[in-house]
Short mmCIF file of C-alpha atoms in Angstrom, two decimals:
data_model
loop_
_atom_site.label_atom_id
_atom_site.label_comp_id
_atom_site.label_asym_id
_atom_site.label_seq_id
_atom_site.Cartn_x
_atom_site.Cartn_y
_atom_site.Cartn_z
CA MET A 1 25.85 -5.63 3.02
CA GLU A 2 25.98 -7.04 6.48
CA ALA A 3 25.09 -3.52 7.98
CA LYS A 4 22.06 -3.41 5.75
CA ILE A 5 20.88 -6.76 6.88
CA LEU A 6 21.48 -5.92 10.61
CA VAL A 7 19.33 -2.66 10.07
CA PHE A 8 16.60 -4.70 8.42
CA ILE A 9 16.39 -7.28 11.32
CA ILE A 10 16.34 -4.47 13.84
CA LEU A 11 13.58 -2.70 11.99
CA GLN A 12 11.51 -5.93 11.63
CA LEU A 13 11.94 -6.56 15.38
CA GLU A 14 10.64 -3.01 16.13
CA LEU A 15 7.60 -3.65 13.82
CA PHE A 16 6.90 -7.04 15.46
CA LEU A 17 7.10 -5.64 19.04
CA PHE A 18 5.13 -2.49 18.26
CA SER A 19 2.35 -4.30 16.36
CA ASN A 20 2.00 -7.02 18.95
CA LEU A 21 1.96 -4.48 21.84
CA VAL A 22 -0.87 -2.60 20.16
CA LEU A 23 -2.86 -5.64 19.25
CA GLY A 24 -2.44 -7.11 22.68
CA ALA A 25 -3.76 -4.01 24.30
CA HIS A 26 -6.69 -2.91 22.18
CA SER A 27 -9.81 -4.05 20.24
CA ASN A 28 -9.90 -5.75 16.88
CA GLY A 29 -12.64 -4.11 14.88
CA GLY A 30 -13.19 -3.92 11.25
CA SER A 31 -11.61 -6.05 8.39
CA TRP A 32 -8.92 -5.76 5.71
CA GLU A 33 -8.97 -7.02 2.15
CA LEU A 34 -6.30 -6.93 -0.46
CA LEU A 35 -7.97 -5.74 -3.64
CA LYS A 36 -4.98 -5.93 -6.05
CA LYS A 37 -1.34 -6.89 -5.44
CA SER A 38 -0.14 -4.39 -7.87
CA ILE A 39 -1.60 -1.58 -9.98
CA GLY A 40 1.75 -0.96 -11.47
CA ILE A 41 2.39 2.39 -9.74
CA SER A 42 2.70 3.61 -6.17
CA SER A 43 -0.38 5.72 -5.21
CA MET A 44 0.97 9.13 -3.98
CA HIS A 45 -2.15 11.08 -5.04
CA ILE A 46 -5.72 9.92 -5.20
CA GLN A 47 -9.16 11.12 -6.06
CA LEU A 48 -12.60 9.29 -6.46
CA LEU A 49 -14.71 10.55 -9.38
CA GLN A 50 -18.57 10.50 -9.60
CA ASN A 51 -18.23 7.69 -12.19
CA GLU A 52 -16.73 5.46 -9.55
CA ARG A 53 -13.34 5.65 -10.91
CA ILE A 54 -10.31 6.22 -8.87
CA ILE A 55 -7.60 8.41 -10.42
CA THR A 56 -4.24 7.87 -8.69
CA PHE A 57 -0.81 8.95 -9.67
CA ASP A 58 2.80 9.06 -8.56
CA ARG A 59 5.65 11.35 -9.95
CA THR A 60 7.29 11.33 -13.39
CA ASP A 61 10.81 11.85 -12.21
CA ALA A 62 11.14 8.66 -10.06
CA GLY A 63 12.38 6.54 -12.97
CA PRO A 64 10.61 3.40 -14.28
CA SER A 65 7.39 2.28 -12.55
CA ASN A 66 6.19 -1.28 -12.94
CA LEU A 67 3.69 -0.60 -15.60
CA THR A 68 4.51 0.19 -19.31
CA LEU A 69 2.35 2.10 -21.76
CA PRO A 70 0.01 -0.14 -23.93
CA LYS A 71 1.30 -1.19 -27.13
CA GLY A 72 0.77 1.29 -29.81
CA ARG A 73 0.79 4.30 -27.54
CA LYS A 74 3.59 6.63 -28.22
CA CYS A 75 6.27 7.09 -25.43
CA PRO A 76 6.15 10.75 -24.51
CA LYS A 77 9.40 12.71 -23.92
CA ILE A 78 9.78 13.67 -20.27
CA SER A 79 12.67 15.78 -18.96
CA GLY A 80 14.61 15.04 -22.24
CA ARG A 81 14.13 11.37 -22.34
CA ARG A 82 11.59 8.95 -23.79
CA ASP A 83 9.48 7.48 -20.94
CA CYS A 84 7.49 4.36 -21.84
CA TYR A 85 6.31 3.87 -18.14
CA VAL A 86 3.01 4.61 -16.65
CA HIS A 87 2.85 7.16 -13.80
CA ALA A 88 -0.88 7.70 -13.56
CA VAL A 89 -3.74 5.25 -13.77
CA GLU A 90 -7.63 5.08 -13.55
CA LEU A 91 -8.98 2.25 -11.27
CA ASP A 92 -12.51 1.13 -12.06
CA MET A 93 -14.17 0.26 -8.77
CA MET A 94 -17.14 -1.35 -10.47
CA ASN A 95 -15.03 -3.69 -12.64
CA ASN A 96 -12.62 -5.69 -10.42
CA LEU A 97 -10.32 -2.51 -10.07
CA ASN A 98 -9.47 -2.68 -13.76
CA VAL A 99 -6.44 -0.56 -14.43
CA ARG A 100 -6.43 2.03 -17.40
CA PRO A 101 -3.04 3.64 -17.89
CA LEU A 102 -3.13 7.50 -18.20
CA THR A 103 -0.36 9.74 -19.74
CA VAL A 104 0.94 12.56 -17.71
CA LEU A 105 3.86 14.62 -19.09
CA SER A 106 4.70 17.04 -16.42
CA ASP A 107 6.00 16.20 -12.90
CA THR A 108 3.21 15.75 -10.45
CA TRP A 109 5.46 15.15 -7.38
CA CYS A 110 3.84 16.53 -4.33
CA SER A 111 1.09 18.43 -6.10
CA SER A 112 -2.51 19.22 -5.18
CA GLY A 113 -6.08 18.87 -6.56
CA SER A 114 -9.85 19.44 -6.53
CA LEU A 115 -13.04 18.68 -8.48
CA LEU A 116 -14.78 21.43 -10.23
CA PRO A 117 -18.57 21.55 -9.93
CA ASP A 118 -19.01 19.58 -13.24
CA GLY A 119 -17.01 16.75 -11.88
CA LYS A 120 -13.78 17.52 -13.85
CA LEU A 121 -10.59 16.86 -11.84
CA VAL A 122 -8.18 19.98 -11.80
CA GLN A 123 -4.81 19.16 -10.50
CA SER A 124 -2.07 21.71 -9.95
CA GLY A 125 1.58 22.13 -9.42
CA GLY A 126 4.35 19.69 -8.71
CA TYR A 127 8.15 19.74 -9.30
CA GLY A 128 10.46 20.79 -11.98
CA ASN A 129 8.66 21.12 -15.23
CA GLY A 130 5.24 20.63 -13.38
CA GLU A 131 5.60 23.44 -10.81
CA LYS A 132 3.33 25.80 -12.81
CA VAL A 133 1.20 23.26 -14.60
CA VAL A 134 -2.56 22.93 -14.27
CA ARG A 135 -3.87 19.49 -15.33
CA THR A 136 -7.46 18.50 -16.02
CA LEU A 137 -9.25 15.14 -16.38
CA GLU A 138 -12.86 14.73 -17.39
CA PRO A 139 -14.59 11.67 -16.05
CA CYS A 140 -15.11 9.55 -19.24
CA PRO A 141 -13.99 6.21 -20.28
CA THR A 142 -11.35 7.29 -22.69
CA CYS A 143 -10.33 10.76 -21.43
CA ASP A 144 -6.77 11.44 -20.57
CA TRP A 145 -4.83 14.40 -18.97
CA LYS A 146 -4.71 17.84 -20.48
CA GLU A 147 -1.90 19.99 -19.31
CA ASP A 148 -1.59 23.82 -19.25
CA TYR A 149 1.98 24.79 -18.56
CA LYS A 150 1.02 28.32 -17.88
CA GLY A 151 -1.92 27.43 -15.61
CA LEU A 152 -0.30 28.93 -12.49
CA ILE A 153 1.42 32.24 -11.80
CA SER A 154 3.81 30.90 -9.10
CA PRO A 155 5.43 27.63 -8.68
CA ARG A 156 3.31 25.34 -6.38
CA TRP A 157 5.16 22.43 -4.87
CA TYR A 158 3.48 21.05 -1.55
CA ALA A 159 0.64 23.43 -1.98
CA SER A 160 -2.96 22.84 -0.81
CA ASN A 161 -6.32 23.43 -2.79
CA GLN A 162 -9.84 24.15 -1.69
CA VAL A 163 -13.06 24.47 -3.67
CA LEU A 164 -14.77 27.82 -2.91
CA PRO A 165 -18.54 28.76 -3.01
CA GLY A 166 -18.16 30.09 -6.49
CA GLY A 167 -16.90 26.78 -7.73
CA ASN A 168 -13.40 27.99 -8.47
CA ILE A 169 -10.36 26.70 -6.56
CA ILE A 170 -7.88 28.45 -4.22
CA VAL A 171 -4.27 27.33 -4.23
CA VAL A 172 -2.39 28.20 -1.12
CA GLY A 173 1.33 28.16 -0.43
CA GLY A 174 3.92 25.85 -1.71
CA ARG A 175 7.68 25.55 -1.01
CA PHE A 176 9.19 29.14 -0.81
CA GLN A 177 5.72 30.53 -2.01
CA PHE A 178 4.01 32.76 0.61
CA SER A 179 1.02 33.48 -1.53
CA TYR A 180 -2.21 32.11 -3.03
CA GLU A 181 -4.03 32.33 -6.25
CA PHE A 182 -7.13 30.96 -7.97
CA ILE A 183 -7.66 28.50 -10.76
CA PRO A 184 -8.73 27.69 -13.33
CA LYS A 185 -7.89 30.95 -14.92
CA SER A 186 -10.73 32.97 -16.48
CA SER A 187 -11.17 36.50 -17.76
CA LYS A 188 -11.61 37.85 -14.33
CA PRO A 189 -8.81 40.04 -13.30
CA GLU A 190 -8.57 38.42 -9.84
CA ASP A 191 -7.66 35.07 -11.45
CA HIS A 192 -4.52 36.64 -12.91
CA ARG A 193 -3.31 38.26 -9.74
CA LEU A 194 -0.96 36.80 -7.00
CA TYR A 195 -2.15 37.47 -3.36
CA THR A 196 0.69 37.72 -0.82
CA LEU A 197 0.12 35.80 2.54
CA PRO A 198 2.75 36.71 5.16
CA PHE A 199 1.20 34.06 7.47
CA LEU A 200 2.93 31.42 5.54
CA LYS A 201 6.37 33.03 5.97
CA GLU A 202 5.60 33.69 9.72
CA THR A 203 4.82 30.05 10.36
CA ARG A 204 7.79 28.71 8.58
CA TYR A 205 10.23 26.94 11.14
CA SER A 206 13.17 27.16 8.81
CA SER A 207 14.07 27.21 5.15
CA GLN A 208 15.19 23.49 5.40
CA ILE A 209 12.40 22.36 7.69
CA PRO A 210 9.36 24.43 6.90
CA ASN A 211 6.92 22.46 9.04
CA ASN A 212 4.12 24.47 7.23
CA LEU A 213 3.92 22.86 3.79
CA TYR A 214 0.77 21.38 2.58
CA PRO A 215 -1.15 23.86 4.97
CA PHE A 216 -4.54 22.58 6.16
CA THR A 217 -7.29 24.49 4.39
CA HIS A 218 -11.03 24.25 5.21
CA LEU A 219 -13.85 26.38 3.84
CA SER A 220 -15.60 27.84 6.98
CA THR A 221 -19.41 28.17 6.95
CA ASP A 222 -19.15 32.00 6.59
CA GLY A 223 -17.34 31.59 3.29
CA ASN A 224 -13.84 32.57 4.62
CA LEU A 225 -11.03 30.16 4.60
CA PHE A 226 -9.41 28.67 7.57
CA ILE A 227 -5.67 28.08 7.11
CA PHE A 228 -3.42 26.12 9.66
CA ALA A 229 0.22 25.98 9.25
CA ASN A 230 2.81 24.64 11.65
CA ASN A 231 1.15 25.17 14.87
CA ARG A 232 -1.55 27.91 14.50
CA GLY A 233 -4.21 29.07 12.11
CA ILE A 234 -5.98 32.12 10.72
CA LEU A 235 -9.33 32.86 9.07
CA LEU A 236 -8.70 34.47 5.64
CA ASP A 237 -11.10 36.74 3.63
CA TYR A 238 -9.44 35.61 0.36
CA VAL A 239 -11.43 38.12 -1.71
CA LYS A 240 -10.20 41.03 0.18
CA ASN A 241 -6.81 39.33 1.07
CA LYS A 242 -7.39 40.15 4.74
CA VAL A 243 -6.92 38.04 7.80
CA VAL A 244 -10.21 38.39 9.72
CA LYS A 245 -9.31 36.14 12.66
CA THR A 246 -6.15 35.01 14.16
CA TYR A 247 -6.45 31.83 16.31
CA PRO A 248 -4.44 30.69 19.47
CA THR A 249 -1.38 28.62 18.97
CA MET A 250 -2.16 24.98 19.27
CA PRO A 251 -0.68 23.75 22.59
CA GLY A 252 2.36 21.71 22.82
CA GLU A 253 5.82 21.69 21.24
CA VAL A 254 4.58 19.99 18.16
CA ALA A 255 4.66 20.94 14.52
CA ARG A 256 1.72 19.49 12.45
CA ASN A 257 2.52 20.15 8.80
CA TYR A 258 5.10 18.77 6.28
CA PRO A 259 7.64 17.47 7.01
CA SER A 260 6.33 16.94 10.74
CA THR A 261 3.19 15.77 9.15
CA GLY A 262 -0.09 15.47 10.94
CA SER A 263 -3.44 15.44 9.43
CA SER A 264 -6.69 17.51 9.73
CA VAL A 265 -10.46 17.44 9.14
CA LEU A 266 -13.50 19.71 9.32
CA LEU A 267 -15.82 17.81 11.70
CA PRO A 268 -19.43 17.25 10.55
CA LEU A 269 -21.40 20.34 9.90
CA ASP A 270 -24.81 19.86 11.61
CA LEU A 271 -27.58 21.27 9.36
CA SER A 272 -30.36 19.80 11.39
CA THR A 273 -30.75 22.74 13.81
CA LYS A 274 -29.72 25.97 12.05
CA THR A 275 -29.12 27.23 8.55
CA THR A 276 -25.50 28.25 9.24
CA PRO A 277 -23.84 25.69 11.40
CA GLU A 278 -20.80 26.05 13.55
CA ALA A 279 -17.48 24.88 12.04
CA GLU A 280 -15.01 22.84 14.08
CA VAL A 281 -11.65 21.65 12.92
CA PHE A 282 -9.89 18.51 14.33
CA ILE A 283 -6.10 18.13 13.99
CA CYS A 284 -4.20 15.13 14.99
CA GLY A 285 -0.67 13.86 14.99
CA GLY A 286 2.68 15.37 14.00
CA THR A 287 5.97 15.58 15.69
CA HIS A 288 8.69 17.70 17.19
CA PRO A 289 9.83 20.51 15.01
CA GLU A 290 13.21 19.08 14.93
CA SER A 291 12.24 15.51 13.98
CA PHE A 292 13.28 15.90 10.40
CA ASN A 293 16.75 16.89 11.29
CA LYS A 294 17.04 14.24 13.97
CA ALA A 295 16.00 11.65 11.42
CA LYS A 296 18.70 12.69 9.03
CA ALA A 297 21.10 11.98 11.84
CA GLY A 298 19.62 8.54 12.52
CA ILE A 299 17.65 9.57 15.62
CA PHE A 300 13.86 8.92 15.10
CA LEU A 301 11.87 10.78 17.63
CA GLU A 302 8.53 9.52 18.75
CA ALA A 303 5.51 11.21 17.17
CA THR A 304 2.81 12.90 19.19
CA LYS A 305 -0.34 11.34 20.50
CA THR A 306 -2.10 14.72 20.62
CA CYS A 307 -5.10 16.00 18.84
CA GLY A 308 -6.82 19.30 19.12
CA ARG A 309 -10.48 20.56 18.35
CA LEU A 310 -11.04 24.16 17.53
CA ARG A 311 -14.42 25.79 16.92
CA ILE A 312 -13.40 28.25 14.34
CA THR A 313 -16.75 30.04 14.18
CA ALA A 314 -16.72 30.68 18.01
CA ALA A 315 -16.48 34.23 19.39
CA ASN A 316 -13.46 33.27 21.54
CA PRO A 317 -12.15 29.96 20.24
CA LYS A 318 -9.94 27.71 22.34
CA TRP A 319 -8.23 24.46 21.66
CA GLU A 320 -9.69 21.35 23.33
CA MET A 321 -6.76 18.96 23.46
CA GLU A 322 -7.10 15.10 23.57
CA GLU A 323 -4.79 12.09 23.05
CA MET A 324 -4.85 9.22 20.47
CA PRO A 325 -4.13 5.83 21.77
CA ILE A 326 -1.03 5.57 19.44
CA SER A 327 1.53 8.11 18.54
CA ARG A 328 1.26 8.93 14.78
CA VAL A 329 3.03 11.06 12.13
CA LEU A 330 2.11 10.63 8.36
CA GLY A 331 -1.53 9.45 9.22
CA ASP A 332 -4.41 10.03 7.12
CA MET A 333 -7.76 11.28 8.54
CA ILE A 334 -10.95 10.14 6.61
CA MET A 335 -14.37 11.27 7.40
CA LEU A 336 -16.60 8.23 7.29
CA PRO A 337 -20.42 8.46 6.28
CA THR A 338 -21.43 8.19 9.93
CA GLY A 339 -19.62 11.36 10.89
CA ASP A 340 -16.86 9.60 12.64
CA VAL A 341 -13.14 10.04 11.76
CA LEU A 342 -10.89 7.27 10.59
CA ILE A 343 -7.24 7.78 11.42
CA ILE A 344 -5.11 5.46 9.35
CA ASN A 345 -1.58 4.75 7.92
CA GLY A 346 1.56 6.47 9.17
CA ALA A 347 4.52 5.79 11.57
CA ALA A 348 5.23 6.13 15.40
CA ASN A 349 8.52 7.55 14.95
CA GLY A 350 10.42 9.86 12.59
CA SER A 351 9.14 12.34 10.00
CA ALA A 352 8.33 12.76 6.27
CA GLY A 353 11.14 12.49 3.80
CA TRP A 354 13.19 9.73 2.29
CA TRP A 355 13.50 6.90 4.68
CA TYR A 356 12.91 9.17 7.70
CA ALA A 357 10.04 7.28 9.32
CA ARG A 358 10.21 4.18 11.50
CA VAL A 359 7.81 1.75 13.23
CA PRO A 360 4.83 1.67 11.04
CA VAL A 361 1.48 2.15 12.73
CA TYR A 362 -0.66 -0.80 11.46
CA ASN A 363 -3.76 -0.19 13.53
CA PRO A 364 -6.32 2.30 12.38
CA VAL A 365 -8.11 4.32 15.11
CA ILE A 366 -11.73 5.54 14.92
CA TYR A 367 -12.67 8.84 16.61
CA ARG A 368 -16.35 9.39 17.48
CA PRO A 369 -16.63 13.31 17.79
CA ALA A 370 -20.18 13.20 19.04
CA GLU A 371 -19.28 11.16 22.19
CA ALA A 372 -19.75 13.22 25.32
CA ALA A 373 -16.96 11.48 27.27
CA THR A 374 -13.50 11.95 25.79
CA ALA A 375 -12.44 8.62 27.08
CA ASN A 376 -15.02 6.98 24.72
CA ARG A 377 -14.11 8.76 21.56
CA PHE A 378 -11.13 6.78 20.43
CA GLU A 379 -11.10 3.10 19.55
CA VAL A 380 -8.14 1.09 18.18
CA LEU A 381 -9.26 -1.15 15.21
CA LYS A 382 -7.81 -4.25 13.40
CA ALA A 383 -4.30 -3.97 12.35
CA ALA A 384 -3.17 -4.13 8.62
CA THR A 385 -0.16 -6.20 7.59
CA ILE A 386 1.37 -3.76 4.93
CA PRO A 387 3.21 -0.73 6.27
CA ARG A 388 1.88 2.54 4.82
CA LEU A 389 4.46 5.24 5.43
CA TYR A 390 5.59 8.25 3.43
CA HIS A 391 3.51 8.85 0.22
CA SER A 392 0.67 6.57 1.30
CA THR A 393 -3.03 7.47 0.63
CA ALA A 394 -6.51 6.65 1.93
CA HIS A 395 -10.02 7.52 0.44
CA LEU A 396 -13.56 6.87 1.32
CA LEU A 397 -15.44 4.63 -1.20
CA SER A 398 -19.18 4.84 -1.88
CA ASP A 399 -19.69 1.52 -0.45
CA GLY A 400 -18.47 2.72 3.00
CA ARG A 401 -15.04 1.01 2.79
CA VAL A 402 -11.81 3.02 2.81
CA LEU A 403 -9.34 2.48 0.07
CA VAL A 404 -5.65 2.36 1.18
CA ALA A 405 -2.76 2.53 -1.08
CA GLY A 406 0.76 3.75 -1.77
CA SER A 407 3.72 4.11 0.45
CA ASN A 408 7.24 4.86 -1.19
CA PRO A 409 9.75 6.40 1.25
CA ASN A 410 12.32 5.63 -1.38
CA HIS A 411 13.96 7.89 -4.10
CA ASN A 412 12.61 5.51 -6.86
CA TYR A 413 10.97 2.13 -7.07
CA ASN A 414 12.80 -0.10 -4.68
CA PHE A 415 11.49 -3.46 -3.63
CA THR A 416 14.70 -4.81 -1.64
CA VAL A 417 14.71 -2.33 1.30
CA PRO A 418 13.00 -2.78 4.71
CA PHE A 419 10.26 -0.45 3.59
CA PRO A 420 9.76 -1.22 -0.18
CA THR A 421 7.85 0.78 -2.61
CA GLU A 422 4.16 -0.36 -2.26
CA LEU A 423 2.03 -0.98 -5.35
CA SER A 424 -0.87 -2.81 -3.74
CA VAL A 425 -4.37 -1.47 -2.91
CA GLU A 426 -6.41 -2.67 -0.01
CA ALA A 427 -9.73 -1.89 1.35
CA PHE A 428 -10.48 -1.44 5.07
CA SER A 429 -14.07 -2.09 6.20
CA PRO A 430 -14.83 -0.16 9.37
CA PRO A 431 -16.64 -1.87 12.22
CA TYR A 432 -20.04 -0.72 10.97
CA LEU A 433 -19.66 -3.11 7.90
CA THR A 434 -18.61 -6.03 10.15
CA SER A 435 -21.13 -5.59 12.97
CA GLY A 436 -23.90 -7.71 11.38
CA LYS A 437 -26.49 -4.95 11.91
CA PRO A 438 -29.12 -4.40 9.21
CA ARG A 439 -27.87 -2.12 6.46
CA PRO A 440 -30.12 0.38 4.76
CA SER A 441 -30.31 0.57 0.91
CA ILE A 442 -31.25 3.74 -0.88
CA SER A 443 -33.99 3.04 -3.56
CA SER A 444 -34.54 6.51 -4.95
CA VAL A 445 -33.80 10.06 -4.63
CA LYS A 446 -36.81 12.47 -5.63
CA PRO A 447 -37.18 14.60 -7.57
CA GLY A 448 -33.81 13.52 -8.73
CA MET A 449 -30.00 13.46 -8.20
CA ASN A 450 -29.59 17.14 -9.10
CA LEU A 451 -30.27 19.31 -6.04
CA ALA A 452 -30.55 23.07 -5.58
CA TYR A 453 -29.75 24.97 -2.45
CA LYS A 454 -32.55 25.00 0.22
CA GLN A 455 -34.50 22.38 -1.84
CA LYS A 456 -36.64 19.83 -0.17
CA PHE A 457 -36.05 16.39 -1.49
CA SER A 458 -37.10 12.76 -0.50
CA VAL A 459 -34.92 9.78 -0.05
CA GLU A 460 -36.67 6.33 -0.27
CA PHE A 461 -34.69 3.58 1.43
CA GLN A 462 -35.13 -0.08 2.73
CA VAL A 463 -33.96 -1.67 5.74
CA LYS A 464 -34.90 -5.12 7.16
CA VAL A 465 -36.21 -4.09 10.65
CA ARG A 466 -39.58 -4.62 12.30
CA GLN A 467 -39.59 -1.14 13.66
CA LEU A 468 -37.67 1.85 12.33
CA GLY A 469 -34.89 3.05 14.75
CA LYS A 470 -32.61 5.95 14.68
CA PHE A 471 -31.35 7.17 11.30
CA TYR A 472 -30.03 10.29 9.58
CA LEU A 473 -28.80 11.62 6.26
CA THR A 474 -25.28 12.64 5.44
CA MET A 475 -23.52 14.15 2.31
CA VAL A 476 -19.87 13.62 1.82
CA ALA A 477 -17.71 15.71 -0.59
CA PRO A 478 -15.05 13.33 -2.14
CA SER A 479 -11.52 14.47 -1.33
CA PHE A 480 -8.19 14.69 -3.05
CA THR A 481 -5.68 12.96 -0.79
CA THR A 482 -2.00 13.28 -0.74
CA HIS A 483 0.64 13.69 1.96
CA SER A 484 -1.76 12.84 4.78
CA PHE A 485 -4.29 15.69 3.94
CA SER A 486 -7.58 15.09 2.23
CA MET A 487 -8.33 18.40 0.53
CA ASN A 488 -11.91 19.54 0.20
CA GLN A 489 -13.17 16.75 2.39
CA ARG A 490 -16.53 17.72 3.89
CA LEU A 491 -19.46 15.99 5.69
CA LEU A 492 -22.91 17.43 6.20
CA LEU A 493 -25.47 16.12 8.55
CA LEU A 494 -28.66 17.13 6.85
CA ALA A 495 -31.94 18.26 8.21
CA VAL A 496 -34.69 15.80 8.13
CA ASN A 497 -38.34 16.96 8.38
CA ARG A 498 -40.41 13.63 8.41
CA VAL A 499 -40.36 10.03 7.44
CA ARG A 500 -43.26 7.84 6.40
CA ARG A 501 -43.71 4.08 5.65
CA MET A 502 -44.52 3.30 2.17
CA SER A 503 -46.89 0.63 0.86
CA SER A 504 -43.97 -1.29 -0.55
CA GLY A 505 -42.44 -1.61 2.94
CA SER A 506 -39.75 0.90 2.35
CA TYR A 507 -39.46 4.43 4.03
CA ALA A 508 -39.31 7.73 2.54
CA VAL A 509 -37.59 10.54 4.37
CA GLU A 510 -37.89 14.25 3.50
CA GLY A 511 -34.67 16.18 3.92
CA ASP A 512 -33.43 19.78 3.28
CA ALA A 513 -30.52 20.30 0.87
CA PRO A 514 -27.84 22.55 2.19
CA ALA A 515 -28.75 26.25 2.30
CA SER A 516 -25.76 27.83 0.76
CA ALA A 517 -22.52 27.26 -1.28
CA ALA A 518 -20.49 28.39 1.75
CA VAL A 519 -21.90 25.41 3.65
CA ALA A 520 -21.70 23.06 0.58
CA PRO A 521 -19.63 24.25 -2.32
CA PRO A 522 -21.22 23.19 -5.70
CA GLY A 523 -20.40 19.86 -7.06
CA TYR A 524 -20.81 16.16 -6.49
CA TYR A 525 -21.51 14.59 -3.21
CA GLN A 526 -22.10 11.07 -1.87
CA LEU A 527 -25.50 10.82 -0.15
CA PHE A 528 -25.85 8.25 2.70
CA VAL A 529 -28.64 6.99 4.80
CA VAL A 530 -27.14 5.94 8.22
CA TYR A 531 -29.27 3.64 10.21
CA GLU A 532 -28.26 2.66 13.82
CA GLY A 533 -24.70 3.54 12.96
CA VAL A 534 -24.55 1.56 9.64
CA PRO A 535 -24.47 3.59 6.48
CA SER A 536 -25.98 2.63 3.14
CA VAL A 537 -23.96 2.51 -0.10
CA GLY A 538 -23.71 6.09 -1.16
CA LYS A 539 -25.62 7.65 -4.06
CA TRP A 540 -24.10 10.40 -6.05
CA VAL A 541 -25.97 13.77 -6.00
CA HIS A 542 -25.06 17.09 -7.53
CA ILE A 543 -25.84 20.51 -5.98
CA LYS A 544 -25.47 23.99 -7.47
#
């Protein structure tokens, strides 16, 4: 007991010194708000639906959560035992974060997910009895999980998903799985075939420390799939099962994927100048390839500060390396409506795994990719007070805030250790919401919220200014976030043709919908007007 107390004191001293060092050296932008002290479960996976509900869930094999099933609901049998505890919930963002318990039977531990074009959540894989399961959840007030135990051909634990131009989903990798497949299964022969992908075996650091799980997947604007694992990437023609481009290894002795977990985003796709835009990937964080093993031995290596940008559509792509102000592993990267990147959560030392991270990074960092001078791209923002380590999550909300939840580096729910299981939900308001600048408001979208590719449409918005300044339109695809990777995340900078002042005093801007499903896979997107760096509340539009 005395040894545990001593460890706890040392850890708290580390946290105090680190957070004060950061806060004393950097700016203090944005603000934090505790939305709910407990939602009953720890948020390991998270997805926002078009009805403004958040679906979030943990795993089913971690023992009791802090929320029991409502009275009258039958306790399901999970892994041979009756389980009356809740492991998945729906949060109503429009109703004080009201919690609705959901019932999931198979184990969702370290699984993956995507939204279908109709807004249905498709969630795949997991551990044990969940490794081949495909789960679906429709966006309705009373809907619950439906589970297909034969939904996958191969077990998928720590796999990644990406929505494709056809509206179907590719599932890539998983522990000891060097292949990919498509879901949901249909009558098409290709849906019932397993495609080998040697790249996943080639990038594995070792069987015990893969450093290539939860590979980063981004749909390129030519319709092919960019896959990054460990320290390098490829461009895959997934239809022909052919690698069409091999990219240079990312510089530095750093692994970027689980358990040396960094994060990745596809930077904004600029549709304002050409039909098929360039695609550029941005990867940050991670740690030394041996960090996981060192942490097992009680040695917590410092995470990397390095980031890299790679224009994956270039003829001769090369990494452009930069440095974050703070070392970070286990961080989340969230695309903001402005086109900037928020880097949030994580630790400065250690790796993913049970109790293998130290020194929580409380300060989010914003990255502005459009800034010409690299020295001006990063800015350290206001620190949180709750550590968010392994199994934490973040997600963009329609109002421009970022929901932050989860963190459980423990085998089960444990509230008496230095880094306890975290059940709370917070919202971080980026600096654009605390700047005091005028905020635009969307009045209408014409001819309606359902868009077709290449369609011209009009957005009417209001903003309290005497003379209209700089503005633009963005569309953001909501992501499925887990283990520091926001799958399917995508931001489009739309082409704007003209703007006119209405008799009502508002403004109507004519924009062009994306030209193809390779640029914008079919489905729901949040549409924003950004005025002088401040986004409106997003409106949901659908494209197909």
